[in-house]
């Protein structure tokens, strides 16, 4: 799951590396769903949550593949 915002340049970079496939990412826009992000303890954008662990900041595709086991 990726937590981010539409105004965050780092979030937009993450979306760009996925291209059209970003629609398959479980994405939470923290501007629109602020309470969900607060409850998840999100402190910065983007933040990836993979297998219950938080990974703040931009992640490469290789890093996301390694972390997710995909």
mmCIF file of C-alpha atoms in Angstrom:
data_model
loop_
_atom_site.group_PDB
_atom_site.id
_atom_site.type_symbol
_atom_site.label_atom_id
_atom_site.label_comp_id
_atom_site.label_asym_id
_atom_site.label_seq_id
_atom_site.Cartn_x
_atom_site.Cartn_y
_atom_site.Cartn_z
ATOM 1 C CA UNK A 1 0.000 0.000 0.000
ATOM 2 C CA UNK A 2 1.288 3.440 -0.863
ATOM 3 C CA UNK A 3 0.272 6.497 1.130
ATOM 4 C CA UNK A 4 0.781 9.814 -0.601
ATOM 5 C CA UNK A 5 -0.760 13.037 -1.861
ATOM 6 C CA UNK A 6 -1.395 14.539 -5.266
ATOM 7 C CA UNK A 7 0.788 17.587 -4.474
ATOM 8 C CA UNK A 8 3.866 15.563 -3.418
ATOM 9 C CA UNK A 9 6.565 15.478 -6.129
ATOM 10 C CA UNK A 10 8.095 12.297 -4.680
ATOM 11 C CA UNK A 11 4.677 10.591 -4.788
ATOM 12 C CA UNK A 12 4.275 11.671 -8.397
ATOM 13 C CA UNK A 13 7.709 10.182 -9.184
ATOM 14 C CA UNK A 14 6.548 6.890 -7.681
ATOM 15 C CA UNK A 15 3.383 6.950 -9.769
ATOM 16 C CA UNK A 16 5.428 7.669 -12.905
ATOM 17 C CA UNK A 17 7.707 4.635 -12.518
ATOM 18 C CA UNK A 18 4.625 2.396 -12.569
ATOM 19 C CA UNK A 19 3.066 4.120 -15.577
ATOM 20 C CA UNK A 20 -0.351 2.720 -16.479
ATOM 21 C CA UNK A 21 0.168 -0.106 -13.968
ATOM 22 C CA UNK A 22 -0.180 2.290 -11.028
ATOM 23 C CA UNK A 23 -3.928 1.596 -11.129
ATOM 24 C CA UNK A 24 -3.097 -1.792 -9.560
ATOM 25 C CA UNK A 25 -1.357 -0.236 -6.541
ATOM 26 C CA UNK A 26 -3.354 0.008 -3.331
ATOM 27 C CA UNK A 27 -3.031 3.800 -3.024
ATOM 28 C CA UNK A 28 -4.352 6.064 -0.278
ATOM 29 C CA UNK A 29 -4.450 9.807 -0.997
ATOM 30 C CA UNK A 30 -3.809 11.368 2.394
ATOM 31 C CA UNK A 31 -5.346 14.682 1.354
ATOM 32 C CA UNK A 32 -8.655 12.941 0.689
ATOM 33 C CA UNK A 33 -8.370 10.244 3.365
ATOM 34 C CA UNK A 34 -6.539 12.077 6.132
ATOM 35 C CA UNK A 35 -8.038 10.037 8.964
ATOM 36 C CA UNK A 36 -6.886 6.745 7.440
ATOM 37 C CA UNK A 37 -3.355 8.100 7.096
ATOM 38 C CA UNK A 38 -3.346 9.443 10.653
ATOM 39 C CA UNK A 39 -4.586 6.111 11.989
ATOM 40 C CA UNK A 40 -1.853 4.313 10.031
ATOM 41 C CA UNK A 41 0.802 6.581 11.601
ATOM 42 C CA UNK A 42 1.911 8.066 8.286
ATOM 43 C CA UNK A 43 4.369 10.899 8.903
ATOM 44 C CA UNK A 44 5.679 11.619 5.400
ATOM 45 C CA UNK A 45 4.994 10.993 1.742
ATOM 46 C CA UNK A 46 5.265 8.668 0.074
ATOM 47 C CA UNK A 47 5.186 5.881 2.615
ATOM 48 C CA UNK A 48 4.880 2.280 1.516
ATOM 49 C CA UNK A 49 3.451 -0.313 3.884
ATOM 50 C CA UNK A 50 4.490 -3.807 2.886
ATOM 51 C CA UNK A 51 3.781 -6.819 5.075
ATOM 52 C CA UNK A 52 2.956 -4.509 7.980
ATOM 53 C CA UNK A 53 6.252 -2.584 7.863
ATOM 54 C CA UNK A 54 6.609 1.079 6.822
ATOM 55 C CA UNK A 55 9.089 2.211 4.194
ATOM 56 C CA UNK A 56 9.156 6.013 3.940
ATOM 57 C CA UNK A 57 10.372 7.858 0.871
ATOM 58 C CA UNK A 58 10.725 7.001 -2.779
ATOM 59 C CA UNK A 59 11.504 3.363 -3.459
ATOM 60 C CA UNK A 60 12.958 1.909 -6.643
ATOM 61 C CA UNK A 61 11.093 -0.828 -8.470
ATOM 62 C CA UNK A 62 13.865 -3.251 -7.542
ATOM 63 C CA UNK A 63 13.485 -2.329 -3.867
ATOM 64 C CA UNK A 64 9.704 -2.748 -4.000
ATOM 65 C CA UNK A 65 10.095 -6.114 -5.721
ATOM 66 C CA UNK A 66 12.522 -7.246 -3.034
ATOM 67 C CA UNK A 67 10.358 -5.999 -0.158
ATOM 68 C CA UNK A 68 7.120 -7.460 -1.507
ATOM 69 C CA UNK A 69 8.492 -10.747 -2.815
ATOM 70 C CA UNK A 70 6.841 -10.179 -6.186
#
